[in-house]
Amino acid sequence: MLYRTNNPHGGDIYEEKIALDYSSNTNPFGTPQGVLAAMRSALPAVHHYPDPYCRKLVQAIAIFEEVPREYILCGNGAAELIYAYCGAIEAKRAVELAPTFSEYALGLERLGCQVDRYVLQQDKAFDLDAGFLDFLQERSPEAVFLCNPNNPSGRLTPPCVLEEILDFCGQQNIRLFLDECFLDLSDSGISMKGFLGEHPELFILKAFTKSYGMAGVRLGYCLCSDGELLEKMSKAAQPWNVSVLAQAAGVAALQEEQFLMKTKALIPAERRWLKGEMEALGFWVCPSEANYLLFHGKPGLDQALKEYGIAIRNCDNYHGLGSGWYRIAVRLHEQNEQLIAAVRQVCGKEKA
């Protein structure tokens, strides 16, 4: 748990009365009923220690991802795997984007690693551009951290660009950490897992948190063909880090194909509606391809919306952003209407 440390993320709904949480980007439909049923069925087994090898879960992931079992390591949420990876690679210098998810740098810097940031530009919709490879050539990092789609912009990096970066990393003996936790809820994202066999330097992070609405369960996994790296990461974690309930939930979630299809059908339409409404209120909104939107608006908007029982993500702690930057999840239409109505009230632009 956190102790005398600021929480750098969204999802903290426990101190104030929050009815609508737009600060965390989980599935708008919540948790699948099949997953909840699986956890209820697993309750009689909680007097046992969990399987330290996550055998059934690893087998289910291998089938779902179409990768060998030995490429898979499970963890207590994606965050645990990020920290285990940072500790295992022992990099002295790494590169990440700005803005991007904060835990990469937090995991690296606590071990004394220097983190160089390639700053993305608002006028380019925070897209990764051709200058990135020159930046890598100049900085000579031991590891590169990318998020696809990126958080908080929601922008996808084209597969051809990722392949170019991966080839460069392979040639230069650089590790490439690729966070695909939001990929399954993106419009047209394509995983790089097909390159794992020929690129042991490639490490892909996945989680059940967003796609299956399982943030409170804490379950993530990674894909990598470097067995020595996965073994080193495993030794850094406790042996029973994935609970009985989490393992049962994960196996059940991977059977929820229709649930994911329903979610992916909803997100683009609701995202377009939200973007149009926010732009009509005068906000600049990044053209996202994921289940969340980054926008720039009125400073203090997040605090004002709490008076309406709504939490949004204040992004002023992201490198490359600052005051007035926010991120909102894409949720069900009725909830999205409530959000927009509250934003109008805060901005003094109520509909007549």
PDB file of N, CA, C and O in Angstrom, residues 307-333:
ATOM      1  N   GLU A 307     -17.605  18.042  -7.072  1.00  0.00           N
ATOM      2  CA  GLU A 307     -18.833  18.534  -6.427  1.00  0.00           C
ATOM      3  C   GLU A 307     -20.070  17.867  -7.035  1.00  0.00           C
ATOM      4  O   GLU A 307     -21.139  17.844  -6.422  1.00  0.00           O
ATOM      5  N   TYR A 308     -19.910  17.322  -8.226  1.00  0.00           N
ATOM      6  CA  TYR A 308     -21.003  16.617  -8.908  1.00  0.00           C
ATOM      7  C   TYR A 308     -20.841  15.097  -8.786  1.00  0.00           C
ATOM      8  O   TYR A 308     -21.555  14.344  -9.442  1.00  0.00           O
ATOM      9  N   GLY A 309     -19.881  14.664  -7.975  1.00  0.00           N
ATOM     10  CA  GLY A 309     -19.648  13.242  -7.784  1.00  0.00           C
ATOM     11  C   GLY A 309     -18.944  12.578  -8.948  1.00  0.00           C
ATOM     12  O   GLY A 309     -19.089  11.378  -9.171  1.00  0.00           O
ATOM     13  N   ILE A 310     -18.153  13.368  -9.700  1.00  0.00           N
ATOM     14  CA  ILE A 310     -17.474  12.846 -10.888  1.00  0.00           C
ATOM     15  C   ILE A 310     -15.969  13.029 -10.738  1.00  0.00           C
ATOM     16  O   ILE A 310     -15.493  14.126 -10.406  1.00  0.00           O
ATOM     17  N   ALA A 311     -15.218  11.975 -10.982  1.00  0.00           N
ATOM     18  CA  ALA A 311     -13.754  12.040 -10.954  1.00  0.00           C
ATOM     19  C   ALA A 311     -13.214  11.949 -12.368  1.00  0.00           C
ATOM     20  O   ALA A 311     -13.606  11.068 -13.138  1.00  0.00           O
ATOM     21  N   ILE A 312     -12.322  12.877 -12.752  1.00  0.00           N
ATOM     22  CA  ILE A 312     -11.584  12.788 -14.003  1.00  0.00           C
ATOM     23  C   ILE A 312     -10.094  12.802 -13.663  1.00  0.00           C
ATOM     24  O   ILE A 312      -9.713  13.181 -12.556  1.00  0.00           O
ATOM     25  N   ARG A 313      -9.283  12.404 -14.601  1.00  0.00           N
ATOM     26  CA  ARG A 313      -7.837  12.304 -14.339  1.00  0.00           C
ATOM     27  C   ARG A 313      -7.155  13.633 -14.615  1.00  0.00           C
ATOM     28  O   ARG A 313      -7.123  14.112 -15.755  1.00  0.00           O
ATOM     29  N   ASN A 314      -6.615  14.251 -13.576  1.00  0.00           N
ATOM     30  CA  ASN A 314      -5.787  15.441 -13.745  1.00  0.00           C
ATOM     31  C   ASN A 314      -4.419  14.983 -14.251  1.00  0.00           C
ATOM     32  O   ASN A 314      -3.749  14.169 -13.608  1.00  0.00           O
ATOM     33  N   CYS A 315      -4.006  15.479 -15.412  1.00  0.00           N
ATOM     34  CA  CYS A 315      -2.766  15.012 -16.047  1.00  0.00           C
ATOM     35  C   CYS A 315      -1.602  15.979 -15.873  1.00  0.00           C
ATOM     36  O   CYS A 315      -0.628  15.912 -16.631  1.00  0.00           O
ATOM     37  N   ASP A 316      -1.678  16.866 -14.886  1.00  0.00           N
ATOM     38  CA  ASP A 316      -0.598  17.842 -14.747  1.00  0.00           C
ATOM     39  C   ASP A 316       0.696  17.214 -14.230  1.00  0.00           C
ATOM     40  O   ASP A 316       1.747  17.859 -14.239  1.00  0.00           O
ATOM     41  N   ASN A 317       0.646  15.947 -13.785  1.00  0.00           N
ATOM     42  CA  ASN A 317       1.876  15.289 -13.339  1.00  0.00           C
ATOM     43  C   ASN A 317       2.517  14.442 -14.432  1.00  0.00           C
ATOM     44  O   ASN A 317       3.504  13.755 -14.201  1.00  0.00           O
ATOM     45  N   TYR A 318       1.965  14.479 -15.647  1.00  0.00           N
ATOM     46  CA  TYR A 318       2.604  13.816 -16.784  1.00  0.00           C
ATOM     47  C   TYR A 318       3.713  14.709 -17.331  1.00  0.00           C
ATOM     48  O   TYR A 318       3.484  15.904 -17.562  1.00  0.00           O
ATOM     49  N   HIS A 319       4.888  14.137 -17.561  1.00  0.00           N
ATOM     50  CA  HIS A 319       5.947  14.890 -18.231  1.00  0.00           C
ATOM     51  C   HIS A 319       5.468  15.281 -19.625  1.00  0.00           C
ATOM     52  O   HIS A 319       4.912  14.464 -20.351  1.00  0.00           O
ATOM     53  N   GLY A 320       5.655  16.536 -19.985  1.00  0.00           N
ATOM     54  CA  GLY A 320       5.227  17.026 -21.286  1.00  0.00           C
ATOM     55  C   GLY A 320       3.852  17.674 -21.272  1.00  0.00           C
ATOM     56  O   GLY A 320       3.436  18.258 -22.270  1.00  0.00           O
ATOM     57  N   LEU A 321       3.144  17.574 -20.147  1.00  0.00           N
ATOM     58  CA  LEU A 321       1.850  18.249 -20.010  1.00  0.00           C
ATOM     59  C   LEU A 321       1.959  19.258 -18.867  1.00  0.00           C
ATOM     60  O   LEU A 321       3.028  19.650 -18.468  1.00  0.00           O
ATOM     61  N   GLY A 322       0.825  19.696 -18.347  1.00  0.00           N
ATOM     62  CA  GLY A 322       0.855  20.673 -17.264  1.00  0.00           C
ATOM     63  C   GLY A 322      -0.555  21.028 -16.851  1.00  0.00           C
ATOM     64  O   GLY A 322      -1.513  20.282 -17.089  1.00  0.00           O
ATOM     65  N   SER A 323      -0.721  22.199 -16.259  1.00  0.00           N
ATOM     66  CA  SER A 323      -2.023  22.621 -15.749  1.00  0.00           C
ATOM     67  C   SER A 323      -3.068  22.686 -16.866  1.00  0.00           C
ATOM     68  O   SER A 323      -2.790  23.161 -17.966  1.00  0.00           O
ATOM     69  N   GLY A 324      -4.252  22.182 -16.579  1.00  0.00           N
ATOM     70  CA  GLY A 324      -5.350  22.233 -17.537  1.00  0.00           C
ATOM     71  C   GLY A 324      -5.466  21.013 -18.427  1.00  0.00           C
ATOM     72  O   GLY A 324      -6.382  20.938 -19.246  1.00  0.00           O
ATOM     73  N   TRP A 325      -4.569  20.046 -18.261  1.00  0.00           N
ATOM     74  CA  TRP A 325      -4.650  18.814 -19.057  1.00  0.00           C
ATOM     75  C   TRP A 325      -5.371  17.741 -18.255  1.00  0.00           C
ATOM     76  O   TRP A 325      -5.076  17.521 -17.073  1.00  0.00           O
ATOM     77  N   TYR A 326      -6.314  17.059 -18.937  1.00  0.00           N
ATOM     78  CA  TYR A 326      -7.112  16.031 -18.279  1.00  0.00           C
ATOM     79  C   TYR A 326      -7.309  14.836 -19.207  1.00  0.00           C
ATOM     80  O   TYR A 326      -7.190  14.963 -20.429  1.00  0.00           O
ATOM     81  N   ARG A 327      -7.665  13.707 -18.596  1.00  0.00           N
ATOM     82  CA  ARG A 327      -8.020  12.515 -19.361  1.00  0.00           C
ATOM     83  C   ARG A 327      -9.332  11.972 -18.808  1.00  0.00           C
ATOM     84  O   ARG A 327      -9.535  11.941 -17.580  1.00  0.00           O
ATOM     85  N   ILE A 328     -10.214  11.575 -19.721  1.00  0.00           N
ATOM     86  CA  ILE A 328     -11.475  10.961 -19.313  1.00  0.00           C
ATOM     87  C   ILE A 328     -11.631   9.617 -20.011  1.00  0.00           C
ATOM     88  O   ILE A 328     -11.205   9.443 -21.153  1.00  0.00           O
ATOM     89  N   ALA A 329     -12.259   8.683 -19.332  1.00  0.00           N
ATOM     90  CA  ALA A 329     -12.572   7.392 -19.927  1.00  0.00           C
ATOM     91  C   ALA A 329     -13.792   7.534 -20.830  1.00  0.00           C
ATOM     92  O   ALA A 329     -14.543   8.511 -20.743  1.00  0.00           O
ATOM     93  N   VAL A 330     -13.984   6.564 -21.703  1.00  0.00           N
ATOM     94  CA  VAL A 330     -15.210   6.467 -22.504  1.00  0.00           C
ATOM     95  C   VAL A 330     -16.128   5.478 -21.796  1.00  0.00           C
ATOM     96  O   VAL A 330     -15.739   4.328 -21.567  1.00  0.00           O
ATOM     97  N   ARG A 331     -17.319   5.933 -21.430  1.00  0.00           N
ATOM     98  CA  ARG A 331     -18.235   5.064 -20.694  1.00  0.00           C
ATOM     99  C   ARG A 331     -19.562   4.945 -21.443  1.00  0.00           C
ATOM    100  O   ARG A 331     -19.675   5.304 -22.610  1.00  0.00           O
ATOM    101  N   LEU A 332     -20.571   4.421 -20.767  1.00  0.00           N
ATOM    102  CA  LEU A 332     -21.881   4.232 -21.394  1.00  0.00           C
ATOM    103  C   LEU A 332     -22.527   5.582 -21.674  1.00  0.00           C
ATOM    104  O   LEU A 332     -22.235   6.583 -21.000  1.00  0.00           O
ATOM    105  N   HIS A 333     -23.429   5.628 -22.662  1.00  0.00           N
ATOM    106  CA  HIS A 333     -23.940   6.913 -23.135  1.00  0.00           C
ATOM    107  C   HIS A 333     -24.634   7.712 -22.030  1.00  0.00           C
ATOM    108  O   HIS A 333     -24.431   8.932 -21.925  1.00  0.00           O
TER     109      HIS A 333
END
